[in-house]
Amino acid sequence: MDVMERIDEAVKNNPVVIFMKGSPQMPQCGFSSRAAQALMACGEEFAYVNVLMDADIFQNLPRYADWPTFPQIYINGELIGGCDITLEMYENGELQQAVKDAVASKKASDPASADSGDSAA
């Protein structure tokens, strides 16, 4: 499986996934830290990919959705954006609702897929 397929699989197989530097528990940059904190504050599990652990993903993810920076947050297969957009959505309540809806939708369509909160790649 090539790197673009691996990225696509992580995006499509997880209702909420963040591609970040580090992990939610041990972020390696301030932007990734703030975005992960906003997702954690939503109260639902989400997947993450530590781009520092996979040079291919680090180099190719910006091409995947034409978004040049990290972190990148995807909900229901769609790029939401990076840190600033995620925090803005959290502050106005949109992020909480989007995350809740995405997780509920995934559970309803595939109750056996409670596989989140872990590295997706």
mmCIF file with all atom_site columns, C-alpha atoms in Angstrom:
data_model
loop_
_atom_site.group_PDB
_atom_site.id
_atom_site.type_symbol
_atom_site.label_atom_id
_atom_site.label_alt_id
_atom_site.label_comp_id
_atom_site.label_asym_id
_atom_site.label_entity_id
_atom_site.label_seq_id
_atom_site.pdbx_PDB_ins_code
_atom_site.Cartn_x
_atom_site.Cartn_y
_atom_site.Cartn_z
_atom_site.occupancy
_atom_site.B_iso_or_equiv
_atom_site.pdbx_formal_charge
_atom_site.auth_seq_id
_atom_site.auth_comp_id
_atom_site.auth_asym_id
_atom_site.auth_atom_id
_atom_site.pdbx_PDB_model_num
ATOM 1   C CA . MET A 1 1   ? 0.000   0.000  0.000  1.00 0.00 ? 1   MET A CA 1
ATOM 2   C CA . ASP A 1 2   ? 1.519   3.324  -0.980 1.00 0.00 ? 2   ASP A CA 1
ATOM 3   C CA . VAL A 1 3   ? 1.590   6.345  1.303  1.00 0.00 ? 3   VAL A CA 1
ATOM 4   C CA . MET A 1 4   ? -1.390  8.104  -0.284 1.00 0.00 ? 4   MET A CA 1
ATOM 5   C CA . GLU A 1 5   ? -3.479  4.953  0.177  1.00 0.00 ? 5   GLU A CA 1
ATOM 6   C CA . ARG A 1 6   ? -2.400  4.747  3.827  1.00 0.00 ? 6   ARG A CA 1
ATOM 7   C CA . ILE A 1 7   ? -3.387  8.377  4.384  1.00 0.00 ? 7   ILE A CA 1
ATOM 8   C CA . ASP A 1 8   ? -6.701  7.813  2.612  1.00 0.00 ? 8   ASP A CA 1
ATOM 9   C CA . GLU A 1 9   ? -7.371  4.716  4.717  1.00 0.00 ? 9   GLU A CA 1
ATOM 10  C CA . ALA A 1 10  ? -6.736  6.615  7.973  1.00 0.00 ? 10  ALA A CA 1
ATOM 11  C CA . VAL A 1 11  ? -9.024  9.454  6.853  1.00 0.00 ? 11  VAL A CA 1
ATOM 12  C CA . LYS A 1 12  ? -11.853 7.207  5.643  1.00 0.00 ? 12  LYS A CA 1
ATOM 13  C CA . ASN A 1 13  ? -11.733 4.570  8.389  1.00 0.00 ? 13  ASN A CA 1
ATOM 14  C CA . ASN A 1 14  ? -11.889 6.975  11.332 1.00 0.00 ? 14  ASN A CA 1
ATOM 15  C CA . PRO A 1 15  ? -14.756 9.367  12.004 1.00 0.00 ? 15  PRO A CA 1
ATOM 16  C CA . VAL A 1 16  ? -12.268 11.819 13.532 1.00 0.00 ? 16  VAL A CA 1
ATOM 17  C CA . VAL A 1 17  ? -8.514  11.742 12.912 1.00 0.00 ? 17  VAL A CA 1
ATOM 18  C CA . ILE A 1 18  ? -5.765  14.250 13.560 1.00 0.00 ? 18  ILE A CA 1
ATOM 19  C CA . PHE A 1 19  ? -2.443  14.116 11.759 1.00 0.00 ? 19  PHE A CA 1
ATOM 20  C CA . MET A 1 20  ? -0.156  15.783 14.247 1.00 0.00 ? 20  MET A CA 1
ATOM 21  C CA . LYS A 1 21  ? 3.402   16.135 15.464 1.00 0.00 ? 21  LYS A CA 1
ATOM 22  C CA . GLY A 1 22  ? 3.541   13.775 18.426 1.00 0.00 ? 22  GLY A CA 1
ATOM 23  C CA . SER A 1 23  ? 0.555   12.223 20.146 1.00 0.00 ? 23  SER A CA 1
ATOM 24  C CA . PRO A 1 24  ? -2.386  13.755 22.017 1.00 0.00 ? 24  PRO A CA 1
ATOM 25  C CA . GLN A 1 25  ? -0.709  12.766 25.290 1.00 0.00 ? 25  GLN A CA 1
ATOM 26  C CA . MET A 1 26  ? 2.743   13.920 24.166 1.00 0.00 ? 26  MET A CA 1
ATOM 27  C CA . PRO A 1 27  ? 2.454   16.574 21.444 1.00 0.00 ? 27  PRO A CA 1
ATOM 28  C CA . GLN A 1 28  ? 5.655   17.804 19.857 1.00 0.00 ? 28  GLN A CA 1
ATOM 29  C CA . CYS A 1 29  ? 4.475   21.265 18.780 1.00 0.00 ? 29  CYS A CA 1
ATOM 30  C CA . GLY A 1 30  ? 2.196   23.916 20.201 1.00 0.00 ? 30  GLY A CA 1
ATOM 31  C CA . PHE A 1 31  ? -0.241  23.876 17.284 1.00 0.00 ? 31  PHE A CA 1
ATOM 32  C CA . SER A 1 32  ? -0.678  20.104 17.486 1.00 0.00 ? 32  SER A CA 1
ATOM 33  C CA . SER A 1 33  ? -1.069  20.368 21.255 1.00 0.00 ? 33  SER A CA 1
ATOM 34  C CA . ARG A 1 34  ? -3.831  22.976 21.078 1.00 0.00 ? 34  ARG A CA 1
ATOM 35  C CA . ALA A 1 35  ? -5.736  21.154 18.327 1.00 0.00 ? 35  ALA A CA 1
ATOM 36  C CA . ALA A 1 36  ? -5.529  17.824 20.179 1.00 0.00 ? 36  ALA A CA 1
ATOM 37  C CA . GLN A 1 37  ? -6.679  19.500 23.417 1.00 0.00 ? 37  GLN A CA 1
ATOM 38  C CA . ALA A 1 38  ? -9.726  20.891 21.613 1.00 0.00 ? 38  ALA A CA 1
ATOM 39  C CA . LEU A 1 39  ? -10.560 17.426 20.257 1.00 0.00 ? 39  LEU A CA 1
ATOM 40  C CA . MET A 1 40  ? -10.083 15.821 23.688 1.00 0.00 ? 40  MET A CA 1
ATOM 41  C CA . ALA A 1 41  ? -12.358 18.461 25.225 1.00 0.00 ? 41  ALA A CA 1
ATOM 42  C CA . CYS A 1 42  ? -15.128 17.272 22.885 1.00 0.00 ? 42  CYS A CA 1
ATOM 43  C CA . GLY A 1 43  ? -15.366 14.126 25.009 1.00 0.00 ? 43  GLY A CA 1
ATOM 44  C CA . GLU A 1 44  ? -15.257 11.572 22.186 1.00 0.00 ? 44  GLU A CA 1
ATOM 45  C CA . GLU A 1 45  ? -12.465 9.242  21.155 1.00 0.00 ? 45  GLU A CA 1
ATOM 46  C CA . PHE A 1 46  ? -10.518 10.092 18.030 1.00 0.00 ? 46  PHE A CA 1
ATOM 47  C CA . ALA A 1 47  ? -7.654  8.591  16.079 1.00 0.00 ? 47  ALA A CA 1
ATOM 48  C CA . TYR A 1 48  ? -4.313  10.229 15.524 1.00 0.00 ? 48  TYR A CA 1
ATOM 49  C CA . VAL A 1 49  ? -1.305  9.812  13.297 1.00 0.00 ? 49  VAL A CA 1
ATOM 50  C CA . ASN A 1 50  ? 2.079   10.988 14.558 1.00 0.00 ? 50  ASN A CA 1
ATOM 51  C CA . VAL A 1 51  ? 3.603   12.401 11.370 1.00 0.00 ? 51  VAL A CA 1
ATOM 52  C CA . LEU A 1 52  ? 7.035   12.551 13.007 1.00 0.00 ? 52  LEU A CA 1
ATOM 53  C CA . MET A 1 53  ? 7.077   8.743  13.140 1.00 0.00 ? 53  MET A CA 1
ATOM 54  C CA . ASP A 1 54  ? 6.440   8.313  9.400  1.00 0.00 ? 54  ASP A CA 1
ATOM 55  C CA . ALA A 1 55  ? 8.566   10.392 7.032  1.00 0.00 ? 55  ALA A CA 1
ATOM 56  C CA . ASP A 1 56  ? 6.435   9.355  4.033  1.00 0.00 ? 56  ASP A CA 1
ATOM 57  C CA . ILE A 1 57  ? 3.238   10.663 5.619  1.00 0.00 ? 57  ILE A CA 1
ATOM 58  C CA . PHE A 1 58  ? 5.035   13.807 6.828  1.00 0.00 ? 58  PHE A CA 1
ATOM 59  C CA . GLN A 1 59  ? 6.221   14.549 3.286  1.00 0.00 ? 59  GLN A CA 1
ATOM 60  C CA . ASN A 1 60  ? 3.044   13.582 1.410  1.00 0.00 ? 60  ASN A CA 1
ATOM 61  C CA . LEU A 1 61  ? 0.131   14.621 3.633  1.00 0.00 ? 61  LEU A CA 1
ATOM 62  C CA . PRO A 1 62  ? 0.344   18.264 2.470  1.00 0.00 ? 62  PRO A CA 1
ATOM 63  C CA . ARG A 1 63  ? -0.328  17.005 -1.101 1.00 0.00 ? 63  ARG A CA 1
ATOM 64  C CA . TYR A 1 64  ? -3.254  14.830 -0.008 1.00 0.00 ? 64  TYR A CA 1
ATOM 65  C CA . ALA A 1 65  ? -5.627  17.708 0.699  1.00 0.00 ? 65  ALA A CA 1
ATOM 66  C CA . ASP A 1 66  ? -3.546  20.620 -0.559 1.00 0.00 ? 66  ASP A CA 1
ATOM 67  C CA . TRP A 1 67  ? -3.011  21.844 3.020  1.00 0.00 ? 67  TRP A CA 1
ATOM 68  C CA . PRO A 1 68  ? 0.636   22.710 3.733  1.00 0.00 ? 68  PRO A CA 1
ATOM 69  C CA . THR A 1 69  ? 0.827   22.589 7.522  1.00 0.00 ? 69  THR A CA 1
ATOM 70  C CA . PHE A 1 70  ? 0.302   20.361 10.545 1.00 0.00 ? 70  PHE A CA 1
ATOM 71  C CA . PRO A 1 71  ? -1.857  19.486 12.348 1.00 0.00 ? 71  PRO A CA 1
ATOM 72  C CA . GLN A 1 72  ? -4.589  18.433 9.943  1.00 0.00 ? 72  GLN A CA 1
ATOM 73  C CA . ILE A 1 73  ? -7.968  17.412 11.360 1.00 0.00 ? 73  ILE A CA 1
ATOM 74  C CA . TYR A 1 74  ? -10.411 15.284 9.356  1.00 0.00 ? 74  TYR A CA 1
ATOM 75  C CA . ILE A 1 75  ? -14.022 14.664 10.365 1.00 0.00 ? 75  ILE A CA 1
ATOM 76  C CA . ASN A 1 76  ? -16.116 12.219 8.326  1.00 0.00 ? 76  ASN A CA 1
ATOM 77  C CA . GLY A 1 77  ? -13.403 12.102 5.683  1.00 0.00 ? 77  GLY A CA 1
ATOM 78  C CA . GLU A 1 78  ? -13.298 15.866 5.179  1.00 0.00 ? 78  GLU A CA 1
ATOM 79  C CA . LEU A 1 79  ? -10.429 18.160 6.040  1.00 0.00 ? 79  LEU A CA 1
ATOM 80  C CA . ILE A 1 80  ? -11.636 20.574 8.703  1.00 0.00 ? 80  ILE A CA 1
ATOM 81  C CA . GLY A 1 81  ? -8.350  22.448 8.778  1.00 0.00 ? 81  GLY A CA 1
ATOM 82  C CA . GLY A 1 82  ? -5.497  23.075 11.145 1.00 0.00 ? 82  GLY A CA 1
ATOM 83  C CA . CYS A 1 83  ? -5.112  24.481 14.618 1.00 0.00 ? 83  CYS A CA 1
ATOM 84  C CA . ASP A 1 84  ? -6.689  27.919 14.140 1.00 0.00 ? 84  ASP A CA 1
ATOM 85  C CA . ILE A 1 85  ? -9.829  26.650 12.410 1.00 0.00 ? 85  ILE A CA 1
ATOM 86  C CA . THR A 1 86  ? -10.196 23.824 14.943 1.00 0.00 ? 86  THR A CA 1
ATOM 87  C CA . LEU A 1 87  ? -9.955  26.229 17.880 1.00 0.00 ? 87  LEU A CA 1
ATOM 88  C CA . GLU A 1 88  ? -12.398 28.645 16.252 1.00 0.00 ? 88  GLU A CA 1
ATOM 89  C CA . MET A 1 89  ? -14.870 25.811 15.706 1.00 0.00 ? 89  MET A CA 1
ATOM 90  C CA . TYR A 1 90  ? -14.418 24.681 19.316 1.00 0.00 ? 90  TYR A CA 1
ATOM 91  C CA . GLU A 1 91  ? -15.028 28.179 20.677 1.00 0.00 ? 91  GLU A CA 1
ATOM 92  C CA . ASN A 1 92  ? -18.330 28.513 18.815 1.00 0.00 ? 92  ASN A CA 1
ATOM 93  C CA . GLY A 1 93  ? -19.488 24.947 19.560 1.00 0.00 ? 93  GLY A CA 1
ATOM 94  C CA . GLU A 1 94  ? -19.263 23.621 15.996 1.00 0.00 ? 94  GLU A CA 1
ATOM 95  C CA . LEU A 1 95  ? -16.391 21.234 16.703 1.00 0.00 ? 95  LEU A CA 1
ATOM 96  C CA . GLN A 1 96  ? -18.137 19.499 19.595 1.00 0.00 ? 96  GLN A CA 1
ATOM 97  C CA . GLN A 1 97  ? -21.238 18.887 17.477 1.00 0.00 ? 97  GLN A CA 1
ATOM 98  C CA . ALA A 1 98  ? -19.275 17.752 14.411 1.00 0.00 ? 98  ALA A CA 1
ATOM 99  C CA . VAL A 1 99  ? -17.198 15.299 16.466 1.00 0.00 ? 99  VAL A CA 1
ATOM 100 C CA . LYS A 1 100 ? -20.235 13.971 18.328 1.00 0.00 ? 100 LYS A CA 1
ATOM 101 C CA . ASP A 1 101 ? -22.190 13.494 15.085 1.00 0.00 ? 101 ASP A CA 1
ATOM 102 C CA . ALA A 1 102 ? -19.258 11.811 13.301 1.00 0.00 ? 102 ALA A CA 1
ATOM 103 C CA . VAL A 1 103 ? -18.639 9.338  16.115 1.00 0.00 ? 103 VAL A CA 1
ATOM 104 C CA . ALA A 1 104 ? -22.361 8.569  16.491 1.00 0.00 ? 104 ALA A CA 1
ATOM 105 C CA . SER A 1 105 ? -22.707 8.053  12.739 1.00 0.00 ? 105 SER A CA 1
ATOM 106 C CA . LYS A 1 106 ? -19.738 5.657  12.653 1.00 0.00 ? 106 LYS A CA 1
ATOM 107 C CA . LYS A 1 107 ? -21.060 3.683  15.632 1.00 0.00 ? 107 LYS A CA 1
ATOM 108 C CA . ALA A 1 108 ? -24.514 3.439  14.048 1.00 0.00 ? 108 ALA A CA 1
ATOM 109 C CA . SER A 1 109 ? -23.153 2.197  10.732 1.00 0.00 ? 109 SER A CA 1
ATOM 110 C CA . ASP A 1 110 ? -20.516 -0.126 12.201 1.00 0.00 ? 110 ASP A CA 1
ATOM 111 C CA . PRO A 1 111 ? -20.928 -0.850 15.923 1.00 0.00 ? 111 PRO A CA 1
ATOM 112 C CA . ALA A 1 112 ? -17.922 -3.195 15.901 1.00 0.00 ? 112 ALA A CA 1
ATOM 113 C CA . SER A 1 113 ? -15.598 -0.370 14.899 1.00 0.00 ? 113 SER A CA 1
ATOM 114 C CA . ALA A 1 114 ? -14.890 1.164  18.270 1.00 0.00 ? 114 ALA A CA 1
ATOM 115 C CA . ASP A 1 115 ? -11.253 1.286  17.111 1.00 0.00 ? 115 ASP A CA 1
ATOM 116 C CA . SER A 1 116 ? -10.300 4.850  17.839 1.00 0.00 ? 116 SER A CA 1
ATOM 117 C CA . GLY A 1 117 ? -8.182  6.700  20.302 1.00 0.00 ? 117 GLY A CA 1
ATOM 118 C CA . ASP A 1 118 ? -5.175  4.920  18.852 1.00 0.00 ? 118 ASP A CA 1
ATOM 119 C CA . SER A 1 119 ? -2.649  5.624  16.193 1.00 0.00 ? 119 SER A CA 1
ATOM 120 C CA . ALA A 1 120 ? -4.350  5.185  12.829 1.00 0.00 ? 120 ALA A CA 1
ATOM 121 C CA . ALA A 1 121 ? -1.272  4.511  10.738 1.00 0.00 ? 121 ALA A CA 1
#
